[in-house]
């Protein structure tokens, strides 16, 4: 048992280490620790804070994990209004700006060139070095307090380092990196929610989420470019950026001090070419007069500073005829119209297809058959349709009529009240919906059956051996052995035949077996009920505890669960009203798939470690006692020393070297805590704590 003093000093040590690693990873982009080791440090701190809440610091890095819920965002009046920048698309207007500046300033003028981040403006207020408030721009005069959500953004320091003033305000941009945007949109489409149009909208939507743990998951980033406050010993904008860096902020990576138009244009042109390689979107560059004295002399108009201007990049745009419209059917039945365009060269690539999003999009733009459509490609990689070239419209054409029947199964399409999406209601027999559901079911965040990739699902479905998710659990080796699928015939590649042999059959069946240990909340997500994503599934599982109670819950009861509104409740009730679904659930239950939450009162959580003898060595993210409880809850036994009878060694940090050598000698496998979690179907730290 550690004394309170030892606990406090361990917590302090962890806090320092975690802060440093966060800084290296999120601000310097230069991590010096593995994700796994980092998670261990964080989990240890979370656990200590749970046990000793009075020792938890207000700026603890555990705050970044989120957890608080803000029901209503309070407004806050900005101390200095949050102005926007005047902007231009032309070089000539930049010259005009430079001339206006030089007309006021007689000394030489320097400009700082920065990237113009395409995100959401934010103001961060620090008092005595602690982040006390984060406020959105709002109308420029007052914005919303979104502190809990901004705390989860890892590149925003919760406390400052070095020599900072008593009080200061730092402004910048919250952005969502493209890679995170793609993941987020894929997840949204996967549960039948409409995707965000661009990373900026996604970032802005994320800041307004009520649940900060969900914000934490989204992976927002922050770029800070403006420091306000008194008694700051830095008299140029550039020095202030450097100062911000010493306090721990991520400031614009690409900054350049320019003395003339030539320098400025070279910065603009370089980033026009490079911007598609940046991890986030920019929509231009910003020029700022460097000297703060000169900035003061120039002052402000009612809306903008006179010492800064934004130069915006023109998105490249072409117009090309619409040849036809395809309709794609997703897992949840949502039908997405996709335009086939006459191939056209745009910003270096040939564009042949672009999404038309939904019926409302076609109606809003009033897109007619054969119209020439404007297609744009900005900093983003994906081309988008931004309008119709009306002047080139042929006489007598009519608006594109949205498909009335499913292109895959010919069922009459429907539109639910209050929803933009049109979908195919034939959930149980429409082939892309079934294949999509099967793929979703085996996915990493669902049942995690990684021995069944996308190609194999198609093979099983096409051969008629798997028609629904319950069929996985009655598969026999005979059904699988020798199944074939032709692949790679398109794009001029030689067709190849893949055939299931014994080894893969064993792997597939083993993977399916193992999936019976996946906890109920993930099974619920895996069922693929429309609008039920990972988080909602978790909440439903906690509330109803088992599938029997959930399946008979009336819509009103479903709505008692946080985040479950009308549409979600209806979708859940509809799912359980279908007898085919009830039959599938019964079969899954019979197969041993988890249909209730595990509680410590239950004797055994699973049989995953039944009969296994486990030696534990090293330090873990949870206590030894918790590790022991975990192993035993899944049927394993902890033994103290390694022998030939040991099944595996659970190896933590700083594992004893003698144990390692002995394990190697006897050929006993070493499993990390992560491996164990995977084996038990527990992916995150949280689920371990729940044991
Ligand atoms: S400076 C008083 N610098 O663009 C000037 N703004 O239309 C404060 N933005 O509201 C803004 N990147 O949200 C500045 N490097 C940058 C920027 C930037 C993006 C945004 C900001 C501002 C808008 C101006």
XYZ file of C-alpha atoms in Angstrom, residues 142-488:
347
model
C -20.141 37.149 -27.687
C -19.638 33.449 -28.135
C -20.363 30.144 -26.403
C -18.284 28.696 -23.596
C -17.023 25.320 -24.774
C -14.241 24.747 -22.245
C -15.029 21.109 -21.441
C -14.860 20.187 -25.111
C -11.722 22.180 -25.849
C -9.943 20.582 -22.913
C -10.057 17.328 -24.852
C -8.006 18.817 -27.706
C -4.549 17.512 -26.962
C -2.628 20.322 -28.591
C -4.288 22.893 -26.289
C -2.186 23.164 -23.120
C -4.256 22.920 -19.946
C -1.497 24.727 -18.113
C 1.281 26.890 -19.505
C 4.999 26.410 -19.157
C 7.720 29.029 -18.738
C 7.233 32.723 -18.231
C 3.619 33.624 -18.841
C 1.609 36.681 -17.770
C -1.032 36.652 -15.040
C -3.790 36.694 -17.630
C -3.791 36.289 -21.400
C -6.004 35.354 -24.293
C -4.865 33.236 -27.193
C -6.829 32.892 -30.371
C -6.585 30.334 -33.070
C -8.392 27.708 -35.002
C -9.735 24.307 -34.060
C -9.337 21.990 -37.032
C -10.183 18.395 -37.774
C -7.350 16.650 -39.627
C -8.504 15.087 -42.888
C -7.623 11.570 -41.797
C -9.871 11.899 -38.724
C -12.583 13.462 -40.893
C -12.569 10.453 -43.222
C -12.836 8.030 -40.299
C -15.624 10.050 -38.703
C -17.651 10.228 -41.894
C -17.214 6.546 -42.569
C -18.534 5.799 -39.083
C -21.478 8.114 -39.627
C -22.403 6.599 -42.945
C -22.044 3.213 -41.379
C -24.856 3.863 -38.911
C -27.027 5.684 -41.421
C -26.243 9.243 -40.306
C -25.544 11.835 -42.944
C -21.847 12.602 -43.329
C -20.334 16.046 -42.665
C -19.771 18.093 -45.806
C -16.196 19.075 -44.884
C -13.718 19.031 -41.989
C -14.684 22.577 -40.974
C -18.345 21.645 -40.445
C -17.253 18.539 -38.610
C -14.963 20.561 -36.323
C -17.682 23.070 -35.634
C -20.263 20.336 -34.949
C -17.799 18.605 -32.653
C -17.230 21.688 -30.504
C -20.958 21.896 -29.894
C -21.376 18.306 -28.756
C -22.812 17.905 -25.310
C -20.634 15.006 -24.380
C -16.962 15.822 -24.109
C -15.837 12.177 -24.240
C -17.253 12.015 -27.771
C -15.328 15.194 -28.645
C -12.164 13.567 -27.306
C -12.709 10.641 -29.663
C -12.988 12.858 -32.717
C -9.306 13.876 -32.692
C -9.522 17.658 -33.091
C -6.364 19.710 -33.332
C -5.609 23.376 -32.600
C -3.408 25.962 -34.301
C -2.915 29.158 -32.300
C -1.902 32.349 -34.054
C -2.821 35.384 -31.985
C -1.783 36.451 -28.496
C -3.596 39.201 -26.610
C -2.775 40.498 -23.156
C -0.887 43.060 -21.164
C 2.715 43.086 -19.960
C 3.950 40.734 -22.639
C 7.570 41.304 -23.532
C 7.302 40.535 -27.228
C 6.820 43.400 -29.632
C 6.385 41.737 -32.956
C 3.797 39.213 -34.038
C 6.549 36.771 -34.953
C 8.124 36.980 -31.485
C 4.708 36.388 -29.978
C 4.329 33.211 -32.003
C 7.710 32.058 -30.680
C 6.619 32.970 -27.172
C 3.442 30.932 -27.586
C 5.628 28.004 -28.552
C 7.635 28.293 -25.351
C 4.393 28.204 -23.345
C 3.503 24.910 -25.034
C 1.232 25.920 -27.929
C 1.160 24.591 -31.433
C 1.635 27.620 -33.639
C 1.537 27.766 -37.434
C 4.275 25.466 -38.715
C 4.721 27.363 -41.951
C 5.454 30.986 -41.054
C 7.651 33.323 -42.963
C 8.695 36.885 -42.371
C 8.432 38.700 -45.710
C 9.824 42.086 -46.634
C 8.324 42.530 -50.068
C 5.669 41.305 -52.478
C 8.046 38.859 -54.069
C 8.574 37.011 -50.760
C 4.837 37.031 -50.183
C 3.979 35.653 -53.621
C 6.563 32.941 -53.299
C 4.981 31.859 -49.964
C 1.531 31.903 -51.576
C 2.628 29.866 -54.574
C 4.569 27.334 -52.551
C 1.588 26.580 -50.333
C -0.835 26.502 -53.238
C 1.158 23.564 -54.566
C 1.878 21.975 -51.201
C -1.459 22.349 -49.497
C -2.922 19.082 -50.666
C -0.120 17.315 -48.771
C -0.985 19.025 -45.485
C -2.831 16.852 -42.962
C -5.585 19.499 -42.676
C -7.435 21.906 -44.983
C -6.301 25.472 -45.523
C -8.222 27.905 -47.691
C -5.558 30.547 -48.168
C -2.792 32.402 -46.436
C -2.867 35.324 -43.988
C -0.572 38.364 -44.102
C -0.002 40.283 -40.893
C 2.083 43.357 -40.244
C 4.831 42.111 -37.945
C 5.490 45.121 -35.707
C 2.857 45.578 -32.995
C 3.579 49.301 -32.897
C 2.800 49.502 -36.590
C -0.314 47.359 -36.034
C -1.467 49.898 -33.440
C -0.829 52.754 -35.847
C -2.906 51.052 -38.517
C -5.780 50.135 -36.206
C -9.089 48.564 -37.162
C -12.118 49.223 -39.298
C -15.480 48.255 -37.783
C -15.030 44.718 -39.000
C -11.370 44.009 -39.711
C -7.871 44.875 -38.621
C -6.157 47.196 -41.131
C -2.882 45.374 -40.474
C -3.895 41.989 -41.832
C -5.486 40.455 -44.909
C -6.360 36.966 -46.076
C -5.480 35.800 -49.555
C -7.819 32.960 -50.477
C -6.964 30.241 -52.937
C -9.380 29.842 -55.773
C -10.739 26.347 -55.925
C -10.224 25.016 -59.438
C -13.520 24.696 -61.192
C -14.673 23.164 -64.486
C -18.024 22.421 -65.983
C -18.768 19.054 -67.518
C -21.955 17.296 -68.723
C -23.878 14.938 -66.493
C -24.050 11.622 -68.351
C -26.176 9.577 -65.970
C -26.957 9.044 -62.302
C -26.188 5.831 -60.395
C -27.853 4.963 -57.114
C -25.744 3.264 -54.485
C -27.309 1.331 -51.649
C -25.534 1.295 -48.286
C -25.735 -1.094 -45.350
C -28.629 0.725 -43.740
C -30.476 0.964 -47.041
C -29.739 4.657 -47.610
C -29.648 5.368 -51.345
C -26.993 7.827 -52.505
C -27.179 9.327 -56.000
C -23.812 9.514 -57.772
C -23.257 11.539 -60.937
C -21.429 9.936 -63.828
C -19.741 12.839 -65.560
C -18.092 13.213 -68.902
C -14.443 12.697 -67.832
C -12.711 16.021 -67.273
C -9.280 17.097 -66.076
C -9.386 19.022 -62.803
C -6.376 20.067 -60.701
C -4.252 17.267 -62.081
C -6.695 14.334 -61.966
C -9.470 13.092 -64.203
C -12.900 13.357 -62.607
C -15.560 10.907 -63.777
C -17.867 10.649 -60.796
C -19.001 12.857 -57.946
C -21.635 12.424 -55.284
C -24.990 14.166 -55.541
C -25.487 13.489 -51.817
C -29.269 13.125 -51.616
C -32.607 14.083 -53.117
C -32.611 17.518 -51.480
C -29.255 18.295 -53.107
C -30.649 17.537 -56.582
C -33.715 19.662 -55.854
C -31.810 22.569 -54.308
C -29.487 22.867 -57.288
C -32.360 21.988 -59.620
C -30.130 19.638 -61.592
C -31.614 18.704 -64.981
C -30.857 15.691 -67.157
C -27.791 16.430 -69.302
C -26.916 19.646 -67.404
C -23.348 20.896 -67.391
C -22.335 20.730 -63.730
C -19.661 22.822 -62.070
C -17.161 20.625 -60.312
C -14.667 22.083 -57.872
C -11.569 20.836 -56.194
C -10.156 23.049 -53.492
C -7.623 22.047 -50.872
C -9.672 18.888 -50.450
C -8.921 15.748 -52.381
C -12.506 14.878 -53.293
C -14.115 16.837 -56.114
C -17.527 18.266 -55.367
C -20.423 19.478 -57.419
C -21.042 23.124 -56.610
C -23.666 24.198 -59.098
C -25.231 24.080 -62.528
C -23.980 25.948 -65.612
C -27.465 27.233 -66.445
C -26.345 28.988 -69.622
C -25.481 25.665 -71.192
C -28.762 23.972 -70.303
C -30.522 22.458 -73.337
C -34.120 23.515 -73.888
C -36.906 21.205 -72.791
C -34.946 19.208 -70.220
C -36.437 18.262 -66.862
C -35.100 17.837 -63.351
C -33.350 14.555 -62.564
C -36.015 12.283 -61.112
C -34.755 10.424 -58.071
C -35.017 6.656 -58.508
C -38.345 5.302 -57.338
C -37.180 1.703 -56.942
C -34.075 0.113 -55.464
C -31.529 -0.486 -58.240
C -30.481 -3.701 -56.493
C -33.721 -5.397 -55.454
C -36.403 -3.302 -57.141
C -38.257 -2.541 -53.899
C -40.174 0.754 -53.779
C -37.933 3.347 -52.074
C -39.222 5.322 -49.087
C -38.467 8.585 -47.336
C -39.076 8.896 -43.608
C -40.704 12.000 -42.317
C -38.209 14.686 -41.410
C -35.245 12.903 -42.962
C -33.291 13.913 -46.042
C -32.313 10.358 -46.936
C -34.310 8.045 -49.148
C -33.880 4.377 -48.452
C -34.679 0.886 -49.532
C -36.847 -0.702 -46.818
C -36.024 -4.259 -47.889
C -33.464 -4.654 -45.121
C -33.603 -8.415 -45.013
C -33.296 -9.319 -48.673
C -31.573 -6.489 -50.527
C -28.093 -7.873 -51.413
C -25.871 -4.815 -50.724
C -27.686 -4.270 -47.446
C -27.125 -7.863 -46.392
C -23.467 -7.857 -47.451
C -22.979 -4.509 -45.729
C -24.574 -5.883 -42.557
C -22.365 -8.971 -42.627
C -19.276 -6.798 -43.085
C -20.347 -4.492 -40.303
C -20.957 -7.449 -38.003
C -17.423 -8.813 -38.329
C -15.789 -5.336 -38.095
C -13.079 -4.505 -35.591
C -15.326 -2.427 -33.373
C -18.137 -4.958 -33.617
C -17.455 -8.713 -33.339
C -13.852 -8.322 -34.489
C -13.681 -11.496 -36.570
C -10.590 -10.539 -38.508
C -10.207 -13.938 -40.183
C -13.197 -12.928 -42.342
C -12.186 -10.001 -44.542
C -14.416 -8.209 -47.024
C -13.589 -10.584 -49.867
C -14.454 -13.645 -47.823
C -17.826 -12.236 -46.804
C -18.665 -11.774 -50.462
C -17.585 -15.333 -51.150
C -19.743 -16.766 -48.349
C -22.713 -14.683 -49.395
C -22.403 -15.428 -53.104
C -22.217 -19.158 -52.399
C -25.308 -18.898 -50.230
C -23.657 -20.313 -47.099
C -24.174 -17.136 -45.067
C -27.399 -15.203 -45.600
C -27.572 -13.451 -42.258
C -25.347 -12.848 -39.245
C -26.662 -15.864 -37.329
C -25.498 -18.181 -40.122
C -21.864 -17.538 -39.121
C -22.367 -19.562 -35.966
C -23.684 -22.681 -37.656
C -21.012 -22.848 -40.361
C -19.340 -26.223 -40.721
C -15.874 -26.967 -42.140
C -17.537 -28.870 -44.993
C -19.502 -25.797 -46.041
C -16.330 -23.750 -46.233
C -13.653 -26.081 -47.570
C -12.977 -25.535 -51.238
C -15.150 -22.411 -51.689
C -13.824 -20.289 -54.531
C -13.947 -16.689 -55.650
C -12.564 -15.013 -58.747
C -10.769 -11.787 -57.988
C -8.898 -9.057 -59.837
